[in-house]
Short mmCIF file of C-alpha atoms and ligand atoms in Angstrom, two decimals:
data_model
loop_
_atom_site.label_atom_id
_atom_site.label_comp_id
_atom_site.label_asym_id
_atom_site.label_seq_id
_atom_site.Cartn_x
_atom_site.Cartn_y
_atom_site.Cartn_z
CA MET A 1 -0.09 0.15 -0.32
CA ILE A 2 0.90 3.67 -0.62
CA LYS A 3 2.31 5.15 2.25
CA GLN A 4 1.92 8.75 1.67
CA ALA A 5 -0.62 10.92 -0.25
CA ASP A 6 -1.56 14.30 -0.92
CA VAL A 7 -5.45 13.59 -0.33
CA VAL A 8 -7.27 10.48 1.16
CA ILE A 9 -10.63 9.89 0.81
CA ILE A 10 -11.92 7.93 3.33
CA GLY A 11 -15.38 6.24 0.94
CA GLY A 12 -15.76 4.83 -2.11
CA GLY A 13 -19.09 5.38 -2.95
CA VAL A 14 -20.71 8.26 -5.55
CA VAL A 15 -19.67 11.60 -3.13
CA GLY A 16 -16.34 10.27 -3.14
CA CYS A 17 -15.28 8.87 -6.40
CA SER A 18 -16.77 12.53 -7.54
CA ILE A 19 -14.97 13.76 -5.10
CA ALA A 20 -11.45 12.03 -6.39
CA TYR A 21 -11.98 12.82 -9.89
CA ASN A 22 -12.12 16.49 -9.49
CA LEU A 23 -9.46 16.99 -7.13
CA ALA A 24 -6.94 14.96 -9.68
CA LYS A 25 -8.23 17.12 -12.52
CA ALA A 26 -7.85 20.28 -10.66
CA GLY A 27 -4.08 19.02 -10.10
CA ALA A 28 -4.05 17.95 -6.31
CA GLY A 29 -1.13 15.00 -6.38
CA GLN A 30 -1.33 11.91 -5.50
CA VAL A 31 -4.99 11.01 -4.63
CA VAL A 32 -6.22 8.08 -2.50
CA VAL A 33 -9.84 6.67 -2.12
CA ILE A 34 -10.47 3.83 0.72
CA GLU A 35 -13.36 1.48 0.40
CA ARG A 36 -14.31 -0.65 3.42
CA GLY A 37 -16.27 -2.88 0.74
CA TYR A 38 -16.25 -2.86 -3.57
CA LEU A 39 -17.53 0.76 -4.97
CA ALA A 40 -20.90 1.77 -4.45
CA SER A 41 -21.57 -0.85 -1.87
CA GLY A 42 -23.19 2.17 0.33
CA ALA A 43 -26.22 3.85 0.31
CA THR A 44 -25.09 4.73 -3.14
CA GLY A 45 -25.84 1.41 -5.28
CA ARG A 46 -28.81 0.83 -2.76
CA CYS A 47 -30.30 4.56 -3.99
CA GLY A 48 -33.31 5.35 -6.08
CA ALA A 49 -31.43 6.77 -8.34
CA GLY A 50 -33.45 10.48 -9.03
CA VAL A 51 -32.26 12.80 -9.87
CA ARG A 52 -34.75 16.59 -9.44
CA MET A 53 -34.10 20.02 -9.62
CA GLN A 54 -37.48 20.61 -7.90
CA TRP A 55 -36.33 22.06 -4.62
CA GLY A 56 -37.08 24.24 -2.16
CA THR A 57 -34.08 26.50 -1.10
CA GLU A 58 -31.81 28.25 -4.10
CA THR A 59 -28.75 25.85 -3.30
CA ASN A 60 -30.29 22.74 -3.85
CA CYS A 61 -31.40 24.15 -6.49
CA LEU A 62 -28.29 25.20 -7.89
CA LEU A 63 -26.45 22.18 -6.92
CA SER A 64 -28.59 19.69 -8.97
CA ARG A 65 -29.72 22.18 -11.46
CA GLU A 66 -25.72 22.45 -12.27
CA SER A 67 -25.40 18.50 -11.46
CA VAL A 68 -27.81 17.48 -14.13
CA ARG A 69 -25.70 19.69 -16.53
CA LEU A 70 -22.95 17.50 -15.89
CA LEU A 71 -25.23 14.27 -15.94
CA GLU A 72 -26.42 14.74 -19.13
CA ASN A 73 -22.78 14.72 -20.90
CA LEU A 74 -20.94 12.95 -18.38
CA PRO A 75 -19.16 10.50 -20.15
CA GLU A 76 -17.87 13.20 -22.73
CA VAL A 77 -17.37 15.61 -19.59
CA LEU A 78 -15.08 12.80 -18.17
CA GLU A 79 -13.52 11.66 -20.93
CA VAL A 80 -14.02 8.10 -20.65
CA ASP A 81 -16.64 5.58 -22.29
CA GLY A 82 -19.19 4.54 -20.74
CA ASP A 83 -23.21 4.65 -20.55
CA ILE A 84 -24.86 6.28 -17.33
CA GLU A 85 -28.04 5.40 -18.37
CA PHE A 86 -29.42 9.16 -17.78
CA LYS A 87 -33.17 9.40 -18.92
CA GLN A 88 -34.97 12.20 -18.09
CA GLY A 89 -38.60 11.34 -18.01
CA GLY A 90 -39.40 14.27 -15.49
CA TYR A 91 -40.56 14.36 -12.25
CA LEU A 92 -44.32 14.67 -10.70
CA LEU A 93 -44.75 15.70 -7.39
CA LEU A 94 -47.61 15.16 -5.97
CA ALA A 95 -49.99 17.94 -4.00
CA TYR A 96 -52.72 16.98 -1.55
CA SER A 97 -52.70 19.62 0.81
CA GLU A 98 -53.40 22.89 0.34
CA LYS A 99 -50.70 24.07 2.82
CA MET A 100 -48.43 21.46 0.26
CA VAL A 101 -49.61 23.69 -2.80
CA ALA A 102 -49.23 26.79 -1.32
CA GLN A 103 -45.53 25.08 -0.51
CA PHE A 104 -45.16 23.81 -4.28
CA LYS A 105 -46.07 27.16 -5.94
CA GLN A 106 -43.64 29.11 -3.73
CA ASN A 107 -40.90 26.59 -4.96
CA LEU A 108 -42.04 26.92 -8.19
CA THR A 109 -41.12 30.70 -8.50
CA LEU A 110 -37.25 30.09 -6.89
CA GLN A 111 -37.32 26.84 -9.45
CA ASN A 112 -38.67 29.05 -12.39
CA SER A 113 -36.07 32.19 -11.75
CA LEU A 114 -33.29 29.87 -11.50
CA SER A 115 -33.87 28.49 -15.24
CA ILE A 116 -35.83 25.11 -13.77
CA PRO A 117 -38.47 24.09 -15.82
CA ALA A 118 -40.91 23.24 -13.41
CA GLN A 119 -44.44 24.04 -14.38
CA TRP A 120 -47.92 23.36 -12.03
CA VAL A 121 -50.05 20.74 -13.62
CA THR A 122 -54.01 20.25 -12.80
CA PRO A 123 -55.12 16.49 -11.57
CA ASP A 124 -56.30 16.26 -15.60
CA GLN A 125 -52.65 17.56 -16.62
CA ALA A 126 -51.20 15.10 -14.29
CA LYS A 127 -53.28 12.02 -15.36
CA GLU A 128 -52.10 13.07 -19.20
CA ILE A 129 -48.66 12.65 -18.18
CA VAL A 130 -49.26 9.50 -15.77
CA PRO A 131 -52.54 7.73 -17.33
CA HIS A 132 -52.72 5.59 -14.86
CA LEU A 133 -52.92 7.81 -12.03
CA ASN A 134 -55.32 8.01 -8.87
CA THR A 135 -56.28 11.86 -9.11
CA ASP A 136 -58.83 11.03 -6.32
CA GLY A 137 -57.94 13.65 -3.29
CA LEU A 138 -55.76 15.55 -5.44
CA LEU A 139 -55.08 18.81 -5.99
CA GLY A 140 -52.49 19.25 -8.79
CA ALA A 141 -48.89 18.58 -8.90
CA THR A 142 -45.60 20.35 -10.28
CA PHE A 143 -44.01 18.77 -13.16
CA CYS A 144 -40.61 19.17 -14.52
CA PRO A 145 -39.54 17.30 -17.51
CA LYS A 146 -35.46 17.87 -17.67
CA ASP A 147 -35.51 15.27 -13.58
CA GLY A 148 -35.33 12.16 -14.30
CA HIS A 149 -32.81 9.79 -13.34
CA ALA A 150 -29.44 7.38 -13.86
CA ASN A 151 -27.93 4.46 -12.57
CA PRO A 152 -25.90 4.84 -9.64
CA PHE A 153 -22.93 2.07 -10.30
CA LYS A 154 -22.90 3.47 -13.68
CA VAL A 155 -22.17 6.57 -12.37
CA THR A 156 -19.70 5.33 -9.51
CA SER A 157 -17.90 3.35 -11.92
CA LEU A 158 -17.56 6.08 -14.60
CA TYR A 159 -16.07 8.39 -12.26
CA ALA A 160 -13.86 6.28 -10.51
CA LYS A 161 -12.58 5.12 -13.50
CA ALA A 162 -11.71 8.98 -15.06
CA ALA A 163 -10.32 9.47 -11.97
CA ALA A 164 -7.66 6.41 -12.28
CA LYS A 165 -6.87 7.50 -15.92
CA LEU A 166 -5.33 10.68 -13.92
CA GLY A 167 -3.31 8.75 -11.26
CA VAL A 168 -6.43 8.07 -8.11
CA LYS A 169 -4.90 5.03 -6.71
CA PHE A 170 -8.31 2.86 -5.03
CA TYR A 171 -8.32 0.77 -1.89
CA THR A 172 -11.33 -1.34 -2.07
CA TYR A 173 -11.70 -4.16 0.76
CA THR A 174 -9.73 -1.57 3.25
CA GLU A 175 -11.00 -0.07 6.43
CA ALA A 176 -9.86 3.22 7.69
CA THR A 177 -9.56 2.04 11.06
CA GLY A 178 -8.07 5.80 12.73
CA LEU A 179 -6.69 9.03 12.25
CA SER A 180 -3.51 10.53 13.62
CA VAL A 181 -4.34 14.64 14.56
CA LYS A 182 -1.35 15.93 15.49
CA ALA A 183 -1.12 20.08 16.78
CA GLY A 184 -4.94 20.29 15.22
CA LYS A 185 -3.74 19.07 12.07
CA VAL A 186 -4.43 16.02 10.33
CA ALA A 187 -0.99 13.60 10.14
CA ALA A 188 -2.46 10.12 8.71
CA VAL A 189 -4.84 7.52 8.02
CA HIS A 190 -4.48 3.62 9.72
CA THR A 191 -6.09 1.30 7.61
CA SER A 192 -6.63 -2.62 7.63
CA GLN A 193 -3.71 -2.79 5.03
CA GLY A 194 -1.45 -0.11 6.58
CA ASP A 195 -0.57 3.67 7.43
CA ILE A 196 -1.18 6.62 4.77
CA ALA A 197 0.36 10.13 5.72
CA THR A 198 -1.23 12.67 4.87
CA ASN A 199 -2.59 16.49 6.18
CA THR A 200 -5.96 16.43 3.85
CA ILE A 201 -8.40 13.79 4.16
CA ILE A 202 -11.95 13.66 3.06
CA ASN A 203 -14.70 12.36 4.92
CA ALA A 204 -17.27 10.89 2.22
CA ALA A 205 -18.48 7.99 4.67
CA GLY A 206 -22.17 8.15 3.81
CA GLY A 207 -24.38 6.76 7.14
CA TYR A 208 -20.54 6.31 8.59
CA ALA A 209 -19.60 9.70 8.55
CA LYS A 210 -20.19 10.10 12.06
CA ALA A 211 -17.79 7.54 13.29
CA VAL A 212 -15.55 8.50 10.75
CA GLY A 213 -15.22 12.69 12.98
CA CYS A 214 -15.24 10.34 15.95
CA MET A 215 -11.56 9.07 14.39
CA ALA A 216 -10.72 12.92 14.19
CA GLY A 217 -11.99 13.53 17.44
CA VAL A 218 -15.16 16.05 15.65
CA GLU A 219 -18.43 15.51 16.30
CA LEU A 220 -20.57 15.74 13.58
CA PRO A 221 -24.25 15.69 13.65
CA ILE A 222 -25.69 12.77 11.51
CA PHE A 223 -26.83 9.51 12.05
CA PRO A 224 -28.04 6.96 9.90
CA GLU A 225 -31.49 6.01 9.25
CA ARG A 226 -32.88 2.93 7.77
CA HIS A 227 -34.37 3.24 4.18
CA GLU A 228 -36.80 0.59 2.56
CA ILE A 229 -36.78 -0.04 -1.44
CA LEU A 230 -38.12 -2.96 -3.81
CA VAL A 231 -37.96 -3.64 -7.59
CA THR A 232 -40.95 -5.71 -9.53
CA GLU A 233 -40.41 -7.69 -13.16
CA PRO A 234 -39.74 -5.42 -15.58
CA VAL A 235 -42.96 -4.99 -18.11
CA GLU A 236 -43.41 -2.93 -20.87
CA PRO A 237 -43.09 1.42 -20.70
CA MET A 238 -45.71 2.45 -19.34
CA GLN A 239 -44.85 5.22 -16.74
CA THR A 240 -42.36 8.76 -17.82
CA PRO A 241 -41.51 10.15 -14.71
CA MET A 242 -40.77 9.69 -11.21
CA VAL A 243 -44.03 9.87 -9.04
CA MET A 244 -43.43 11.76 -6.08
CA CYS A 245 -45.47 12.36 -3.09
CA PHE A 246 -44.38 14.05 0.19
CA TYR A 247 -47.66 13.40 1.69
CA HIS A 248 -47.66 9.21 1.72
CA ASN A 249 -44.09 9.91 1.75
CA LEU A 250 -43.25 7.49 -1.61
CA TYR A 251 -41.81 7.58 -4.57
CA CYS A 252 -42.09 5.29 -7.94
CA GLN A 253 -40.40 5.29 -11.18
CA GLN A 254 -40.06 2.89 -14.23
CA THR A 255 -36.24 2.17 -15.55
CA PRO A 256 -35.11 1.61 -19.06
CA HIS A 257 -35.14 -1.79 -18.08
CA GLY A 258 -38.68 -2.01 -17.89
CA SER A 259 -38.72 -2.43 -13.65
CA PHE A 260 -40.13 -0.18 -11.54
CA ILE A 261 -38.82 1.03 -8.34
CA MET A 262 -40.40 2.36 -5.46
CA GLY A 263 -39.83 3.15 -1.76
CA ILE A 264 -41.78 5.22 1.36
CA GLY A 265 -39.83 7.17 4.43
CA HIS A 266 -40.65 6.23 7.76
CA PRO A 267 -41.52 8.57 10.23
CA ASP A 268 -40.43 6.79 13.02
CA GLU A 269 -37.54 4.80 11.67
CA PRO A 270 -34.98 4.78 14.38
CA GLU A 271 -31.25 5.87 14.29
CA THR A 272 -29.57 2.41 13.28
CA PHE A 273 -27.19 1.28 10.90
CA ASN A 274 -29.49 -2.15 10.07
CA ILE A 275 -29.96 -2.25 6.91
CA LYS A 276 -31.73 -5.58 6.60
CA SER A 277 -35.63 -5.98 5.25
CA SER A 278 -38.89 -5.79 6.98
CA TRP A 279 -42.55 -7.40 5.19
CA GLN A 280 -44.11 -4.68 6.87
CA PHE A 281 -42.57 -2.24 4.21
CA LEU A 282 -43.85 -4.73 2.01
CA SER A 283 -47.07 -4.47 2.48
CA GLU A 284 -46.92 -0.58 3.48
CA MET A 285 -45.62 0.00 0.06
CA ALA A 286 -48.00 -1.79 -1.99
CA ALA A 287 -50.83 -0.62 0.00
CA ARG A 288 -50.04 3.31 -0.61
CA ILE A 289 -48.60 2.73 -4.05
CA THR A 290 -51.75 0.98 -5.60
CA LYS A 291 -54.15 3.41 -4.37
CA ILE A 292 -52.18 6.17 -6.26
CA LEU A 293 -51.18 3.74 -8.97
CA PRO A 294 -53.82 1.21 -9.04
CA PRO A 295 -52.46 -0.44 -12.60
CA LEU A 296 -49.28 -1.79 -10.44
CA ALA A 297 -51.27 -3.63 -8.14
CA ASN A 298 -50.31 -6.72 -11.21
CA LEU A 299 -46.89 -6.35 -10.75
CA ASN A 300 -44.99 -8.62 -8.97
CA VAL A 301 -42.23 -7.87 -6.70
CA ILE A 302 -38.96 -9.06 -7.17
CA ARG A 303 -36.56 -7.88 -4.79
CA GLN A 304 -36.29 -5.89 -1.66
CA TRP A 305 -33.65 -4.24 -0.06
CA ALA A 306 -32.71 -1.51 1.98
CA GLY A 307 -29.88 1.04 2.33
CA LEU A 308 -28.94 3.94 5.30
CA TYR A 309 -29.66 7.51 4.36
CA ASP A 310 -27.07 10.27 6.31
CA MET A 311 -29.32 12.31 7.79
CA CYS A 312 -28.06 15.80 9.42
CA PRO A 313 -30.83 17.59 11.71
CA ASP A 314 -31.97 19.95 9.14
CA ARG A 315 -31.54 17.42 6.04
CA THR A 316 -28.84 19.57 4.52
CA PRO A 317 -25.54 17.76 4.09
CA ILE A 318 -22.32 19.14 5.93
CA LEU A 319 -19.57 20.29 3.15
CA GLY A 320 -16.36 21.66 4.43
CA GLN A 321 -13.73 21.71 6.45
CA ASP A 322 -14.03 21.45 10.16
CA PRO A 323 -13.26 24.48 12.00
CA THR A 324 -11.02 22.41 14.90
CA VAL A 325 -9.15 20.08 13.08
CA LYS A 326 -7.06 21.43 9.68
CA GLY A 327 -6.75 19.00 6.50
CA PHE A 328 -10.33 17.24 7.83
CA TYR A 329 -13.00 17.74 5.47
CA THR A 330 -16.52 16.48 5.44
CA ALA A 331 -18.77 15.77 2.67
CA ALA A 332 -22.04 13.75 4.36
CA GLY A 333 -25.20 14.07 5.65
CA PHE A 334 -26.60 13.93 2.06
CA SER A 335 -30.61 13.45 4.22
CA GLY A 336 -31.42 10.92 0.69
CA HIS A 337 -30.67 13.40 -1.86
CA GLY A 338 -26.42 13.07 -1.98
CA PHE A 339 -26.35 10.77 -5.60
CA MET A 340 -28.51 14.38 -7.87
CA ILE A 341 -26.10 16.64 -6.61
CA SER A 342 -22.62 14.17 -6.29
CA PRO A 343 -21.41 15.92 -9.54
CA VAL A 344 -21.42 19.09 -8.57
CA VAL A 345 -20.26 18.28 -4.91
CA GLY A 346 -17.05 17.28 -6.22
CA GLN A 347 -16.43 19.89 -8.05
CA LEU A 348 -17.19 22.14 -4.96
CA MET A 349 -15.55 19.79 -2.42
CA ALA A 350 -12.09 20.26 -4.83
CA GLN A 351 -12.27 23.98 -5.12
CA MET A 352 -12.02 24.06 -1.35
CA VAL A 353 -9.23 21.82 -1.06
CA MET A 354 -7.01 24.21 -3.71
CA GLY A 355 -8.26 26.96 -2.23
CA GLN A 356 -9.87 28.41 -5.61
CA PRO A 357 -13.10 30.21 -5.97
CA LEU A 358 -15.87 28.08 -5.22
CA LEU A 359 -18.64 27.44 -8.60
CA ILE A 360 -21.55 28.14 -6.15
CA PRO A 361 -21.92 29.57 -2.43
CA ILE A 362 -22.18 27.37 0.16
CA ASN A 363 -20.81 28.32 3.41
CA MET A 364 -24.35 27.78 5.30
CA PHE A 365 -23.04 24.18 4.63
CA SER A 366 -20.66 24.14 7.24
CA ALA A 367 -20.36 21.91 9.82
CA ASP A 368 -20.39 25.11 12.73
CA ARG A 369 -23.89 26.22 11.24
CA PHE A 370 -25.12 24.07 14.29
CA THR A 371 -23.17 25.48 17.46
CA ARG A 372 -24.01 28.75 15.65
CA GLY A 373 -27.79 28.00 15.36
CA GLN A 374 -27.95 28.88 11.78
CA LEU A 375 -29.81 25.50 10.68
CA PHE A 376 -30.65 25.40 6.35
CA VAL A 377 -33.87 23.60 6.19
CA GLU A 378 -34.35 22.09 3.14
CA PRO A 379 -38.87 21.38 3.38
CA SER A 380 -39.11 19.22 0.20
CA VAL A 381 -37.69 16.06 1.45
CA VAL A 382 -39.16 12.40 1.37
CA MET B 1 -19.08 -21.32 -35.04
CA THR B 2 -20.08 -22.52 -32.00
CA GLU B 3 -23.82 -20.82 -30.57
CA PRO B 4 -23.75 -18.39 -27.57
CA VAL B 5 -24.47 -20.63 -24.25
CA ILE B 6 -26.78 -18.26 -22.46
CA ILE B 7 -25.88 -18.32 -18.47
CA CYS B 8 -28.20 -16.38 -16.78
CA ARG B 9 -31.97 -17.03 -18.82
CA CYS B 10 -33.77 -14.15 -17.51
CA GLU B 11 -31.63 -11.45 -17.96
CA ASP B 12 -29.99 -12.84 -21.46
CA ILE B 13 -26.62 -12.93 -20.42
CA THR B 14 -24.21 -15.61 -22.34
CA LEU B 15 -21.32 -17.07 -20.95
CA ALA B 16 -18.53 -15.46 -22.58
CA ASP B 17 -20.16 -12.21 -21.32
CA ILE B 18 -19.33 -13.32 -17.78
CA GLN B 19 -16.11 -14.29 -18.89
CA GLU B 20 -15.45 -11.61 -20.00
CA ARG B 21 -15.87 -9.11 -16.65
CA ILE B 22 -14.37 -11.98 -14.64
CA GLU B 23 -11.03 -10.79 -17.06
CA GLN B 24 -11.82 -6.76 -16.75
CA GLY B 25 -11.51 -7.25 -12.94
CA ASN B 26 -14.70 -8.11 -11.06
CA HIS B 27 -13.92 -10.99 -9.17
CA SER B 28 -16.86 -11.21 -6.88
CA LEU B 29 -20.31 -12.52 -7.50
CA GLU B 30 -21.80 -8.69 -5.93
CA GLU B 31 -19.84 -6.87 -8.52
CA LEU B 32 -20.57 -9.22 -11.91
CA LYS B 33 -24.93 -8.59 -10.83
CA ARG B 34 -24.00 -5.26 -10.76
CA GLU B 35 -22.26 -4.67 -13.81
CA CYS B 36 -24.51 -6.47 -16.14
CA ARG B 37 -27.57 -7.47 -14.00
CA CYS B 38 -26.89 -11.46 -13.74
CA GLY B 39 -29.50 -13.14 -11.73
CA MET B 40 -30.79 -10.38 -11.00
CA GLY B 41 -34.03 -11.09 -12.93
CA PRO B 42 -37.47 -13.12 -11.91
CA CYS B 43 -35.76 -16.09 -11.03
CA GLN B 44 -33.49 -14.36 -8.42
CA GLY B 45 -30.04 -15.96 -9.44
CA ARG B 46 -31.28 -19.47 -8.40
CA THR B 47 -30.51 -20.80 -11.58
CA CYS B 48 -27.19 -19.04 -12.60
CA MET B 49 -25.81 -18.37 -9.84
CA PRO B 50 -24.17 -21.38 -9.51
CA LEU B 51 -23.08 -21.77 -12.37
CA ILE B 52 -21.62 -18.31 -12.75
CA ALA B 53 -19.59 -19.02 -9.00
CA GLN B 54 -18.24 -22.29 -11.28
CA GLU B 55 -17.24 -19.79 -13.63
CA LEU B 56 -15.26 -16.98 -11.09
CA ALA B 57 -13.83 -20.53 -8.86
CA LYS B 58 -12.14 -21.69 -12.34
CA SER B 59 -10.89 -18.40 -13.24
CA LEU B 60 -9.32 -17.31 -10.20
CA SER B 61 -7.92 -20.95 -9.72
CA LYS B 62 -10.14 -21.32 -6.31
CA PRO B 63 -12.86 -24.24 -5.13
CA THR B 64 -16.22 -22.99 -6.02
CA GLY B 65 -16.70 -23.26 -2.24
CA GLU B 66 -14.67 -19.97 -1.64
CA VAL B 67 -16.81 -18.18 -3.77
CA ILE B 68 -18.91 -15.73 -1.76
CA LEU B 69 -23.14 -15.39 -2.69
CA PRO B 70 -24.25 -12.35 -3.16
CA SER B 71 -27.43 -11.34 -0.70
CA PHE B 72 -30.38 -13.27 -1.33
CA ARG B 73 -33.19 -11.16 -0.60
CA PRO B 74 -36.43 -11.37 0.04
CA PRO B 75 -39.28 -12.13 -1.03
CA THR B 76 -38.29 -15.62 -1.90
CA ALA B 77 -40.67 -15.95 -4.90
CA PRO B 78 -42.56 -12.84 -6.72
CA ILE B 79 -45.32 -11.89 -5.54
CA SER B 80 -48.05 -9.20 -6.89
CA LEU B 81 -48.17 -5.62 -5.59
CA GLY B 82 -52.14 -6.15 -5.17
CA ALA B 83 -51.64 -9.53 -3.13
CA LEU B 84 -49.66 -7.73 -1.00
CA ALA B 85 -52.04 -4.62 -0.77
CA ARG B 86 -54.65 -6.92 0.23
CA GLY B 87 -52.73 -8.36 2.65
CA SER B 88 -52.32 -5.39 4.61
CA SER B 89 -55.74 -4.34 4.50
CA HIS B 90 -56.28 -8.23 7.04
CA ASP B 91 -54.63 -6.62 9.68
C1 LIG C 1 -33.31 3.71 -0.47
C2 LIG C 1 -32.63 4.79 -0.84
C3 LIG C 1 -33.22 5.46 -2.04
C4 LIG C 1 -32.62 7.15 -1.94
N1 LIG C 1 -32.74 7.16 -3.23
C5 LIG C 1 -32.17 8.47 -3.91
C6 LIG C 1 -32.29 8.88 -4.75
O1 LIG C 1 -33.84 8.66 -5.54
N2 LIG C 1 -31.80 10.51 -5.10
C7 LIG C 1 -30.74 10.35 -4.52
O2 LIG C 1 -30.04 11.67 -4.97
N3 LIG C 1 -30.25 10.07 -3.56
C8 LIG C 1 -31.41 8.61 -2.82
N4 LIG C 1 -30.58 8.43 -1.33
C9 LIG C 1 -29.51 8.98 -1.34
C10 LIG C 1 -28.05 8.51 -1.95
O3 LIG C 1 -28.21 7.28 -2.05
C11 LIG C 1 -26.77 9.52 -1.01
O4 LIG C 1 -26.80 10.37 -0.53
C12 LIG C 1 -26.01 9.06 -1.48
O5 LIG C 1 -25.44 7.51 -2.14
C13 LIG C 1 -24.41 9.02 -0.96
O6 LIG C 1 -22.82 9.19 -1.62
P1 LIG C 1 -21.70 8.70 -0.63
O7 LIG C 1 -20.79 8.74 -1.45
O8 LIG C 1 -21.99 9.85 0.23
O9 LIG C 1 -22.07 7.74 0.32
P2 LIG C 1 -22.35 5.74 0.20
O10 LIG C 1 -22.59 5.56 -1.05
O11 LIG C 1 -22.83 5.36 1.78
O12 LIG C 1 -20.49 5.80 0.44
C14 LIG C 1 -19.50 5.95 1.20
C15 LIG C 1 -18.92 4.81 1.51
O13 LIG C 1 -17.96 4.90 2.72
C16 LIG C 1 -17.92 3.64 3.08
N5 LIG C 1 -17.24 3.36 4.47
C17 LIG C 1 -17.77 3.70 5.10
N6 LIG C 1 -16.78 3.90 6.37
C18 LIG C 1 -15.71 3.54 6.04
C19 LIG C 1 -14.46 2.92 6.36
N7 LIG C 1 -14.43 3.56 8.05
N8 LIG C 1 -13.60 2.66 6.01
C20 LIG C 1 -13.18 2.57 4.50
N9 LIG C 1 -14.70 2.80 4.15
C21 LIG C 1 -15.89 3.66 4.61
C22 LIG C 1 -18.76 2.44 2.62
O14 LIG C 1 -18.46 1.17 2.54
C23 LIG C 1 -19.48 3.15 1.53
O15 LIG C 1 -19.19 2.70 0.48
C24 LIG C 1 -31.40 7.35 -1.40
C25 LIG C 1 -30.48 6.03 -0.34
C26 LIG C 1 -31.30 5.27 0.05
C27 LIG C 1 -30.82 4.47 1.29
#
């Protein structure tokens, strides 16, 4: 194993790989990625793969808008061959209460001011977009045709391939077990394969970010939360957009492969590293989805699984250098939407490490916002 | 010319596909499955996973018993969302 590196990234999910590529591209010197399993074995490979620009805060709108721009031509941008299966079939966000209608309309004003092509649709128009939608009780929806989804394994491996081409070293099946901090500065990473001396460490450990923070003596308010998800057998194309509903706390899309992928958020999910599947999820998911999209009752479920959301109290990530330990950066706490913003997060983290001007101002994402009491709450999350 | 050998029937994947991906460095069933979807169709790998495990063992020159099988995930057999939804309404 390499003995010394300019930057060591802990975590080989989509975020770690995107940061690695962007650092190498920016000339950060020797960059190393340490991953406990295989690349994308964490939340990335378990996620719903959705990409949307319909957010309620300006920063999230910008992060996702710029990421979509990159995803649209990712192989060309990264100068490697591959296909990330990015399909822009749109996102249909359903509104079932007056409060939600008001929030969505407010979000639309913000989104449109940032050139995000989302629009309000009536229940009838929503039914034209998704013919099998049950519009009972529906007050309307917002639709953005440029939202969509991409294959998370392929996005991650494309970034990894591009990074490796620029000299980044990947150590899979290797666990970071401890960090050395000397005089308030990062000095080394200890791994199951040996030690690496470095002055810069990036914590991209997803649901395990808090544990990695502890290794540096830093307390991060990021906690793991299980989210369950299932996939059906493939059928002929019948649903173009992702259907999402904050009221029923669910999302459902048909992949280019033909299968439907769907998940729900659970308000009572405890803080744990548990990623076991439950039968309660199957029946709850089935009950809710067959109400909103009745013909899906005929589809067979072939597999269910679960992954961890890395939750922050305000459902917004922590991006930046720790205020107390020099050289210790965190990019985690994505609260269920880290895949879709990973292309830009990689750029921003590289810019921070290299001391370059930031593409988008994200000072509000710093870890010390919690001690300052300046939370940055995103209203539109499942 | 020999006929291509299909190793995963649900996802239509040939033996040659698998051999090529092993050569490219995918040395576990978990990685192979994520690369090409082998074993991810309606039968959930019941037929193909043992065959692919054998291929992997052969290429890596180790006993088949040492190839780690991927996670087997519920449900055990495909079941419709309609049946599952009815189940929950009997609660
Ligand atoms: C069910 C579900 C659905 C989701 N749906 C969406 C969606 O539709 N759209 C979206 O944008 N996001 C979605 N997300 C969220 C998204 O998956 C994550 O935000 C994103 O993948 C985070 O990427 P990451 O690289 O930070 O984390 P991860 O992919 O979790 O990567 C972290 C990696 O760090 C490794 N690691 C941890 N500790 C150590 C250590 N000590 N040493 C070495 N390695 C270590 C882990 O093995 C892991 O591979 C969903 C998540 C889940 C669980």
